[in-house]
Short mmCIF file of C-alpha atoms and ligand atoms in Angstrom, two decimals:
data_model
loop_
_atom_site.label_atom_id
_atom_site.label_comp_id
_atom_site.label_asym_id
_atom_site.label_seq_id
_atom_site.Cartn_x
_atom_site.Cartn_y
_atom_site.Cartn_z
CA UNK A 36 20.81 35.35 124.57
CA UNK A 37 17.25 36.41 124.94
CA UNK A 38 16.41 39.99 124.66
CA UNK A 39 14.94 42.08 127.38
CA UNK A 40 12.77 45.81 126.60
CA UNK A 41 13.49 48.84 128.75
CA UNK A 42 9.27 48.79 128.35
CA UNK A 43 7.55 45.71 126.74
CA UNK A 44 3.86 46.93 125.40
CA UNK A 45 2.82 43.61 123.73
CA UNK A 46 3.00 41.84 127.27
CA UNK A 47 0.49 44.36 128.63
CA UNK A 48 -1.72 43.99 125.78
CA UNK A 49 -1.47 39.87 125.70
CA UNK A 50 -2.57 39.71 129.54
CA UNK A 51 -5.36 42.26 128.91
CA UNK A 52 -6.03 41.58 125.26
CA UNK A 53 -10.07 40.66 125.13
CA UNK A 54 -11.22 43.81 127.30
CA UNK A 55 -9.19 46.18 125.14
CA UNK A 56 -10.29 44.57 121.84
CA UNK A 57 -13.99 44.63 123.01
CA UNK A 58 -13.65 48.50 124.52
CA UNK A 59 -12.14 49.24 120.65
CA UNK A 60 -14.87 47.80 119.00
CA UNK A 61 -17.51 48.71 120.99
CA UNK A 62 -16.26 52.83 119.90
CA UNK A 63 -16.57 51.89 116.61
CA UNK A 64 -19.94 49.95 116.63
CA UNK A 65 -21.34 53.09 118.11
CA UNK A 66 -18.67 55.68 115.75
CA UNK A 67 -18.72 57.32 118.56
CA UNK A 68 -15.15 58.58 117.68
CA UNK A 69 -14.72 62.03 119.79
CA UNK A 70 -16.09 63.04 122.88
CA UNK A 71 -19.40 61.25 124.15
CA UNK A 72 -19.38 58.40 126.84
CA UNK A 73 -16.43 57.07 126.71
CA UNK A 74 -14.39 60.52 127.25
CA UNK A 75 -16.86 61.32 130.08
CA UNK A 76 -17.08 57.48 131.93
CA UNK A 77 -13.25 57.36 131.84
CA UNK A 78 -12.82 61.03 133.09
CA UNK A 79 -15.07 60.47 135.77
CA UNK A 80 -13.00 57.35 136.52
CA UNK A 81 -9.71 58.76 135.95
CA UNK A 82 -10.88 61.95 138.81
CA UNK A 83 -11.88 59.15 141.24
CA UNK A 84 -8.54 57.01 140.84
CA UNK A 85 -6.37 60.44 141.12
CA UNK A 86 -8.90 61.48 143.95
CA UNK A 87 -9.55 65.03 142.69
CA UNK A 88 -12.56 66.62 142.14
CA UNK A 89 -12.30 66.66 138.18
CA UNK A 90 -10.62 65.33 135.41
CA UNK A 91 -10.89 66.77 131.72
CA UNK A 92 -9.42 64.33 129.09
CA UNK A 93 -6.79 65.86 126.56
CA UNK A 94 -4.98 65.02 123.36
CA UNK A 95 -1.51 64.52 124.90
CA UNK A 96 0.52 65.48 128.23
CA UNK A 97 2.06 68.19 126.35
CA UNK A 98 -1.44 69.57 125.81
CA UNK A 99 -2.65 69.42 129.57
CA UNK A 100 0.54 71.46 130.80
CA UNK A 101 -0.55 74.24 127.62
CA UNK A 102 -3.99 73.92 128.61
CA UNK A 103 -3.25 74.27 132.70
CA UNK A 104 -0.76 77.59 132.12
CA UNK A 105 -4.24 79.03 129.72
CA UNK A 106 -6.31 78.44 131.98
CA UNK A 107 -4.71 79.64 134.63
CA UNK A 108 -3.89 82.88 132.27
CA UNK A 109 -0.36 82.57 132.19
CA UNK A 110 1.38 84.26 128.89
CA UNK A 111 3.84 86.87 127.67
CA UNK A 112 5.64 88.25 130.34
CA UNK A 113 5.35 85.87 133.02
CA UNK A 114 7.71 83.55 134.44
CA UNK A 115 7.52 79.97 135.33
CA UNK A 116 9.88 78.16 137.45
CA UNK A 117 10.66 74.33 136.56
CA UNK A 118 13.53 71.82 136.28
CA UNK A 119 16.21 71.49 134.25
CA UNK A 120 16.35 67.40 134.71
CA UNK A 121 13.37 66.30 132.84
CA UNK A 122 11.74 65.67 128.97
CA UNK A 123 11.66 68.81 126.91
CA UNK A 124 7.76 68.95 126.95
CA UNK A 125 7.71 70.34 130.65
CA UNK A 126 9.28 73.33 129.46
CA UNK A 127 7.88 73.49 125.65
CA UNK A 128 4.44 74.57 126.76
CA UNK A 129 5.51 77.45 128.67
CA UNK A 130 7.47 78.38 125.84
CA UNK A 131 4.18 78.31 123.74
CA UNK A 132 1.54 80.28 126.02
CA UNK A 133 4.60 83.03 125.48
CA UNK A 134 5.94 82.77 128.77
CA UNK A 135 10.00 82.49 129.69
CA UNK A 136 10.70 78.95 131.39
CA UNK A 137 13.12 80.07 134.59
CA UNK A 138 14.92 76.45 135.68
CA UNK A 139 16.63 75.08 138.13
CA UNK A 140 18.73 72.87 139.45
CA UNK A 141 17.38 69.47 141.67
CA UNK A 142 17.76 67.32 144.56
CA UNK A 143 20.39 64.64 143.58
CA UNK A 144 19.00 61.89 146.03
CA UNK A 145 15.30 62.22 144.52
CA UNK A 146 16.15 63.89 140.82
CA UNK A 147 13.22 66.04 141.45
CA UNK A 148 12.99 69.90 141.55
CA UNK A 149 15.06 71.45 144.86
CA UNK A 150 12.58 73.76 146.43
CA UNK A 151 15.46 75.37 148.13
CA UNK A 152 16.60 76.51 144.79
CA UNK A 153 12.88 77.44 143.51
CA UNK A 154 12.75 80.55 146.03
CA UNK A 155 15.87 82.33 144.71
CA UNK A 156 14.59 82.37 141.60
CA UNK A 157 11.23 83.89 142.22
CA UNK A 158 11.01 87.82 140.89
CA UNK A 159 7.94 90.25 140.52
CA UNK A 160 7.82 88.01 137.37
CA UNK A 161 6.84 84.64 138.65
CA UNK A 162 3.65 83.12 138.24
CA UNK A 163 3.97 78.96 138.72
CA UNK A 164 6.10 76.95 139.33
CA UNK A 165 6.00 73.79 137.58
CA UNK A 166 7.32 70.79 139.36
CA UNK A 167 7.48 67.50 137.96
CA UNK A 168 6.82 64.17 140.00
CA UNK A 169 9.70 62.45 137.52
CA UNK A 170 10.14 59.02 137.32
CA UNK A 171 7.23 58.16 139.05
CA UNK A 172 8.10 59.45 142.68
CA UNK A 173 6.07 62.75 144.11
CA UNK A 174 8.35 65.94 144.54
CA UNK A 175 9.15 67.58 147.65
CA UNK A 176 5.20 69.15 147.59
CA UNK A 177 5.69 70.19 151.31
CA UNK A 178 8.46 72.11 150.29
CA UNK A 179 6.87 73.38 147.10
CA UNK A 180 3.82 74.50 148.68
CA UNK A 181 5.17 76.41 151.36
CA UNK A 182 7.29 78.44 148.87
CA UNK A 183 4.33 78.58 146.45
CA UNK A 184 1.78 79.74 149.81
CA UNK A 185 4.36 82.94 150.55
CA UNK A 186 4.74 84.19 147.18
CA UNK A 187 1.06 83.90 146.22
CA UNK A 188 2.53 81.23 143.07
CA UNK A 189 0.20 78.70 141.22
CA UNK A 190 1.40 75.32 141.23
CA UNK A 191 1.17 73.21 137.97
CA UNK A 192 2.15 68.71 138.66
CA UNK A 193 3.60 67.61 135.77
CA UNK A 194 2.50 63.85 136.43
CA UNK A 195 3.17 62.29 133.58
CA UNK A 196 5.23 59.85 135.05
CA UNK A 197 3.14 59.77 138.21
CA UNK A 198 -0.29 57.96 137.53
CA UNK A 199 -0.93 56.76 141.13
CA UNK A 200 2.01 57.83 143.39
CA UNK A 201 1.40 59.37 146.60
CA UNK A 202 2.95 61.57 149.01
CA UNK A 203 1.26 61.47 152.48
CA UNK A 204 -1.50 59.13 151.35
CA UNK A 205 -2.14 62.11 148.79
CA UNK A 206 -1.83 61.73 144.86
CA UNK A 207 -1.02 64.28 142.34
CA UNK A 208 -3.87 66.96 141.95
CA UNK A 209 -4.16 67.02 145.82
CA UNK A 210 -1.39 69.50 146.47
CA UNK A 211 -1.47 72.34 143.30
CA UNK A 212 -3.90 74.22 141.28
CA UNK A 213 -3.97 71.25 138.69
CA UNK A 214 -2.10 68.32 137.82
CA UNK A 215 -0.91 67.03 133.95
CA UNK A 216 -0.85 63.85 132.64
CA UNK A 217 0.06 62.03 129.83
CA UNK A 218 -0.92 59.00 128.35
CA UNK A 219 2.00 57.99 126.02
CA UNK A 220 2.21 54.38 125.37
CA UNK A 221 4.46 54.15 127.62
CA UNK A 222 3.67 55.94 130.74
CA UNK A 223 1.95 53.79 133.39
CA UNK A 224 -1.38 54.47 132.27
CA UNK A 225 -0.93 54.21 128.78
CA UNK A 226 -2.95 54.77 125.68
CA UNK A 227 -2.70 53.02 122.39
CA UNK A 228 -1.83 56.93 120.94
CA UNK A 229 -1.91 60.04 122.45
CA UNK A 230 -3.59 60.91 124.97
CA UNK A 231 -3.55 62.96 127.83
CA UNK A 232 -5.68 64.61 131.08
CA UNK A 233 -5.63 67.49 133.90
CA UNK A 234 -6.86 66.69 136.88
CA UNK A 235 -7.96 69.60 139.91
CA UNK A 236 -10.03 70.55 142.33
CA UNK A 237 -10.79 73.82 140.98
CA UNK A 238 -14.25 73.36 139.53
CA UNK A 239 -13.96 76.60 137.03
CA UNK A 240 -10.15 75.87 136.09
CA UNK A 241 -11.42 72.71 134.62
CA UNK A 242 -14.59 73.94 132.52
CA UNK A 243 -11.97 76.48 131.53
CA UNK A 244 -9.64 73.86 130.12
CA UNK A 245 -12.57 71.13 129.04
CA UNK A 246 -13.86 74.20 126.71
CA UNK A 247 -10.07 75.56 125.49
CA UNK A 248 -8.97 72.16 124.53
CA UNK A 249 -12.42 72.02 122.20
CA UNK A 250 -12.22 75.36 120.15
CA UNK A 251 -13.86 77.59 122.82
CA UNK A 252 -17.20 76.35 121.98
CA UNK A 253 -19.84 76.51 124.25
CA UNK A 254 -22.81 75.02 121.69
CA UNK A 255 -21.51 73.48 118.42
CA UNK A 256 -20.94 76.63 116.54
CA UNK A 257 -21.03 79.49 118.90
CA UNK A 258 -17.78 79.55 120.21
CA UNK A 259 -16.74 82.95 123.05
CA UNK A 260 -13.16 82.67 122.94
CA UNK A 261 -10.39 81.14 120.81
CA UNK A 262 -9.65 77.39 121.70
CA UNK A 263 -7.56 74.69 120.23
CA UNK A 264 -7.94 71.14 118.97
CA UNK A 265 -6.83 69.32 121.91
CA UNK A 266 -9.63 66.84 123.27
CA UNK A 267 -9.01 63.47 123.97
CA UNK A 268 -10.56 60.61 121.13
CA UNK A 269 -13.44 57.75 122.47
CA UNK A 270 -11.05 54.80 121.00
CA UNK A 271 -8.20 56.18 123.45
CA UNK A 272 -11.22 56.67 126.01
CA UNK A 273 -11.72 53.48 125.73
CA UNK A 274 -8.54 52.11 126.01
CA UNK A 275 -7.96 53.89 128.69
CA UNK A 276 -11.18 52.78 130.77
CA UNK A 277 -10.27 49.19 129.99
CA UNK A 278 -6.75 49.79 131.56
CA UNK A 279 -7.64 51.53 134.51
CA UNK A 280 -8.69 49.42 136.84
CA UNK A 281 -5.63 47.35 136.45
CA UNK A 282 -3.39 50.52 137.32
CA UNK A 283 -2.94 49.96 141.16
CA UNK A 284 -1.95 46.77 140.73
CA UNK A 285 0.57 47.21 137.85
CA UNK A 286 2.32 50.03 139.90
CA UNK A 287 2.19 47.51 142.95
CA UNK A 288 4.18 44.95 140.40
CA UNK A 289 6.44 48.04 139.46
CA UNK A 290 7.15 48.47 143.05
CA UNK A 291 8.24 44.57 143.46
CA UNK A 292 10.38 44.64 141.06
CA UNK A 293 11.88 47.97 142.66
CA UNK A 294 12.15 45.85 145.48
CA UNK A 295 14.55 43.07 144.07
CA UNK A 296 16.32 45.52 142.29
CA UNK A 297 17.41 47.51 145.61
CA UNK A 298 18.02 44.38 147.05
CA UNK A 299 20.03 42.62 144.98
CA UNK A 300 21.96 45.59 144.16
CA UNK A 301 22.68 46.62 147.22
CA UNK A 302 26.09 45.73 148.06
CA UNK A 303 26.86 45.92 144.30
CA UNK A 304 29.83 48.21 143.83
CA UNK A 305 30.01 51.26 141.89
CA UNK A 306 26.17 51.32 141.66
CA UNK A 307 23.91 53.60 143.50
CA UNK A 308 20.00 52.32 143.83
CA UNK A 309 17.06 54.87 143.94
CA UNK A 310 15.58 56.31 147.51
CA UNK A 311 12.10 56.90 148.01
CA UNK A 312 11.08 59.15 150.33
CA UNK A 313 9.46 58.85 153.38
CA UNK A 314 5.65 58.17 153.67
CA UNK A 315 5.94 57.89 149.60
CA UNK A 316 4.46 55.54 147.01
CA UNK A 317 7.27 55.75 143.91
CA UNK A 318 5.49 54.47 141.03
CA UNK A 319 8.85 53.78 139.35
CA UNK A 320 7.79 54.70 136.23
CA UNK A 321 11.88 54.74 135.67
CA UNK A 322 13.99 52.88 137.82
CA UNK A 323 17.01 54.74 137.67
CA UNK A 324 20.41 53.80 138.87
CA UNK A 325 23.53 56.01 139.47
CA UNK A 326 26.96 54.51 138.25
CA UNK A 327 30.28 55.02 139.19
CA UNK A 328 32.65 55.11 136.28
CA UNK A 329 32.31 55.05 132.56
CA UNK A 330 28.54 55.83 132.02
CA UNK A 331 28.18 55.10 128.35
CA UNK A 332 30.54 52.38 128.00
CA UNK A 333 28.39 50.17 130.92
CA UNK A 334 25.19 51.41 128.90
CA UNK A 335 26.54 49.85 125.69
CA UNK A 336 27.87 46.36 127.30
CA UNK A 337 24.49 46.31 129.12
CA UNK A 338 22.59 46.70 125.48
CA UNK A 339 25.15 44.62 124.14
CA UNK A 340 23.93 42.04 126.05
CA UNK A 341 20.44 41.97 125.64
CA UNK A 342 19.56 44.28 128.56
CA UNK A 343 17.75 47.43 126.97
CA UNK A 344 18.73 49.72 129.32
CA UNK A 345 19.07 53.76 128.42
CA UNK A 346 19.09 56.93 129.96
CA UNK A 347 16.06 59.42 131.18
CA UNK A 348 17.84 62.22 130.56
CA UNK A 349 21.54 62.53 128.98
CA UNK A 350 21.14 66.42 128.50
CA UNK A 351 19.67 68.45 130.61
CA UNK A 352 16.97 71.65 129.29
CA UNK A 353 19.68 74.29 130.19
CA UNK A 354 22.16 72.56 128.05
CA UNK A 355 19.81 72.15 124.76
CA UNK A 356 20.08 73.83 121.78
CA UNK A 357 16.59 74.57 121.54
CA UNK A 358 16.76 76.82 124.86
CA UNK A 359 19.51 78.36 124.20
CA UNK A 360 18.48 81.81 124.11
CA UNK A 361 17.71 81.25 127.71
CA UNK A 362 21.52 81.50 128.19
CA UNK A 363 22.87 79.00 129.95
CA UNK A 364 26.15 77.01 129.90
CA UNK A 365 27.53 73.88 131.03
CA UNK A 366 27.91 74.52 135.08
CA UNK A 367 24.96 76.71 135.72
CA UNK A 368 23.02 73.22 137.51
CA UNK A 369 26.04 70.94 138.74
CA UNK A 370 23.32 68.32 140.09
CA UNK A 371 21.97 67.89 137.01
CA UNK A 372 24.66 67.39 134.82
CA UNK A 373 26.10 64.96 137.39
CA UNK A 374 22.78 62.90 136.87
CA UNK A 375 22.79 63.39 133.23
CA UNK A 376 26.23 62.11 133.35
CA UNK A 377 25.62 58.82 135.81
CA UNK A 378 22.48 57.55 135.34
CA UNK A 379 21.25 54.32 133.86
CA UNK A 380 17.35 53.23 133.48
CA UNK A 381 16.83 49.36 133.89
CA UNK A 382 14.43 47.67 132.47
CA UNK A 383 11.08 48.59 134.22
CA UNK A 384 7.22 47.33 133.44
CA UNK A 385 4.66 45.11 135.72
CA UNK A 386 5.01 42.08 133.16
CA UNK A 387 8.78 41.76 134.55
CA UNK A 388 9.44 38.01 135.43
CA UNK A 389 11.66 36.96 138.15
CA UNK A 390 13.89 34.97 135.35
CA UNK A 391 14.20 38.38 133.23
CA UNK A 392 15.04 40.03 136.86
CA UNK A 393 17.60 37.96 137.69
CA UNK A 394 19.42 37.91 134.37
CA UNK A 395 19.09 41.92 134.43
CA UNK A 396 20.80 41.75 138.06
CA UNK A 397 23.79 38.96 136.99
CA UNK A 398 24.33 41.26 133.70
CA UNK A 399 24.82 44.53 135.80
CA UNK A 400 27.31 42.67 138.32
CA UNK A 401 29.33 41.34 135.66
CA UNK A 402 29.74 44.35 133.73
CA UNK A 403 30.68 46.36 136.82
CA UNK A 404 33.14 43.58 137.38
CA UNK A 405 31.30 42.37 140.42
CA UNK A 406 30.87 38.87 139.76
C1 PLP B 114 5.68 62.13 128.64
C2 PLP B 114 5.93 63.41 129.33
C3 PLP B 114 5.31 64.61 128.93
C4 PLP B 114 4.55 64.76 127.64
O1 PLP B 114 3.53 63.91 127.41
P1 PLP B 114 3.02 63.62 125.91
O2 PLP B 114 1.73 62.87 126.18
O3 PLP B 114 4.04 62.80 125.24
O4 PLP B 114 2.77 64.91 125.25
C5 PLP B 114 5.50 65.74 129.71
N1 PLP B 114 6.27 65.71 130.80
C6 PLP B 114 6.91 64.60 131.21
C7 PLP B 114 7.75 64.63 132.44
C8 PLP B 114 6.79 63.41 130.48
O5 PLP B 114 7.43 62.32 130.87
#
């Protein structure tokens, strides 16, 4: 029984393998270790690709949504509205700038943020809201927008699932003050560490952020307000630059295999296939399926068979433990939890064959008992 990753890294790097080994040793034959050319050539790259004005490279995605609510000057005593269905580090950063995270619930066809439920939320308070573009497929930004245009809110993309998607021909950046993204491994533009960026049109927001993330400086040791260690390293840089221009076409492969998925799961009972939306480009950085039934014990047959499946998210922010003084409890988002409780991530990267497809597909059927 062979063995098939929810992600499989190694493929990437085989197919790619001399351009990143040349990029890594070409940082270190010049020790040009942080900032410098690489940072700069791949952020001008990265701006292009994402079709915004700017780009500033960061350490992490959890340090371009800190550095996006600084620079925009949101701290204590301000409110930012987000989703409950997501990974903690949407909602850490707000915590950190000293502002109260406000969630709520989403839209169970898309699993992103329900603008309908962002307005009754918004009090004298509010400053953003923070939608994320999760699992790879733009949020409602139409929706978002309008909302955020009548109450005077900044908008803050968490994109780190979302290298690349589009909504109306448009990619993250194009619709609020500033997009995040992240460059985990295993995101679809991935470094070989940390890494992360914000990308905006807002030409002051991003020297802003480009001189937070390095200590405030503006020479090497005059520095004219506090700052923080968050800039993005050349070898990551580097990485990064080699990857890029491969990044439309992996998402097209992504796509594919979305494709055959919906297909051959169509008429599958008990199982419920993503749904883009219209005039959208889902990145399916997660495919995610909804199941009928018993959630976890399908999960476990599915990994007992060699099909490393999981689940992006099981608990929703309202229910963890670390946000509990926010004061929620188990009903408060009935969407969510329903997702939390149903949904199954299938395997999902461009280096996918059809043989690994097809066994993925015959595995599911069986262990829904549909043949
Ligand atoms: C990965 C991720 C982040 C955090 O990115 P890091 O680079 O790991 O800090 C933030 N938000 C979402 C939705 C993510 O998936």
């Amino acid at each position: 029984m062979s063995q098939i990753p929810l992600v499989d890294l190694k493929a990437q790097y085989q197919a790619i393998k001399p351009d990143i080994d040349a990029a890594v040793a070409r940082v270190i034959a010049n020790t040009a270790f942080i900032g410098g050319k690489e940072v700069s050539n791949f952020e001008a790259a990265f701006a292009e690709f994402q079709r915004t004005k700017r780009c500033v490279g960061v350490a992490s995605g959890t340090g371009a949504l800190f550095l996006a609510l600084k620079g925009l000057g949101i701290g204590p005593g301000d409110e930012v509205i987000s989703t409950t269905h997501t990974f903690i580090a949407t909602v850490e950063p707000i915590e950190t700038v000293g502002a109260t995270p406000v969630l709520v619930d989403i839209d169970p066809v898309s699993y992103n943020i329900d603008p309908n439920e962002v307005e009754a939320k918004i009090t004298p308070r509010t400053k953003a809201i923070m939608p994320v573009h999760l699992y790879g497929q733009i949020a409602n930004m139409d929706a978002i927008m309008d909302v955020a245009r009548r109450h005077n809110l900044r908008v803050i993309e968490d994109a780190a699932q979302a290298h690349g998607a589009e909504l109306h021909g448009q990619r993250a950046g194009a619709w609020g003050d500033i997009a995040c993204f992240s460059f985990y491994p295993g995101k679809n533009l991935g470094a070989y560490g940390d890494g992360g960026a914000v990308c905006t049109n807002d030409d002051v927001l991003a020297d802003k952020i480009a001189k937070l993330r390095d200590h405030g400086r503006t020479s090497k040791y005059s520095h004219d307000e506090i700052g923080y260690g968050e800039r993005l390293d050349g070898i990551q840089a580097a990485i990064l630059g080699a990857k890029l221009p491969h990044l439309d076409g992996w998402n097209d492969a992504r796509r594919q295999h979305a494709r055959f998925y919906d297909e051959a799961l169509a008429d599958a009972p008990g199982i419920h296939t993503p749904v883009a939306a219209a005039d959208s480009r889902h990145i399916y950085h997660i495919y995610c399926i909804r199941v009928d039934g018993d959630r976890d014990g399908i999960l476990k047959q599915l990994q007992a068979r060699g099909v490393g499946a999981g689940i992006h998210y099981p608990i929703p922010m309202h229910l963890q433990p670390a946000l509990s003084h926010l004061g929620h409890s188990q009903g408060d988002f009935p969407q969510a939890e329903s997702a939390a409780d149903s949904i199954i991530s299938l395997p999902m990267y461009p280096e996918l064959t059809g043989a690994q497809l097809e066994e993925i597909v015959v595995t599911l059927r069986e262990v829904m008992g549909a043949g």
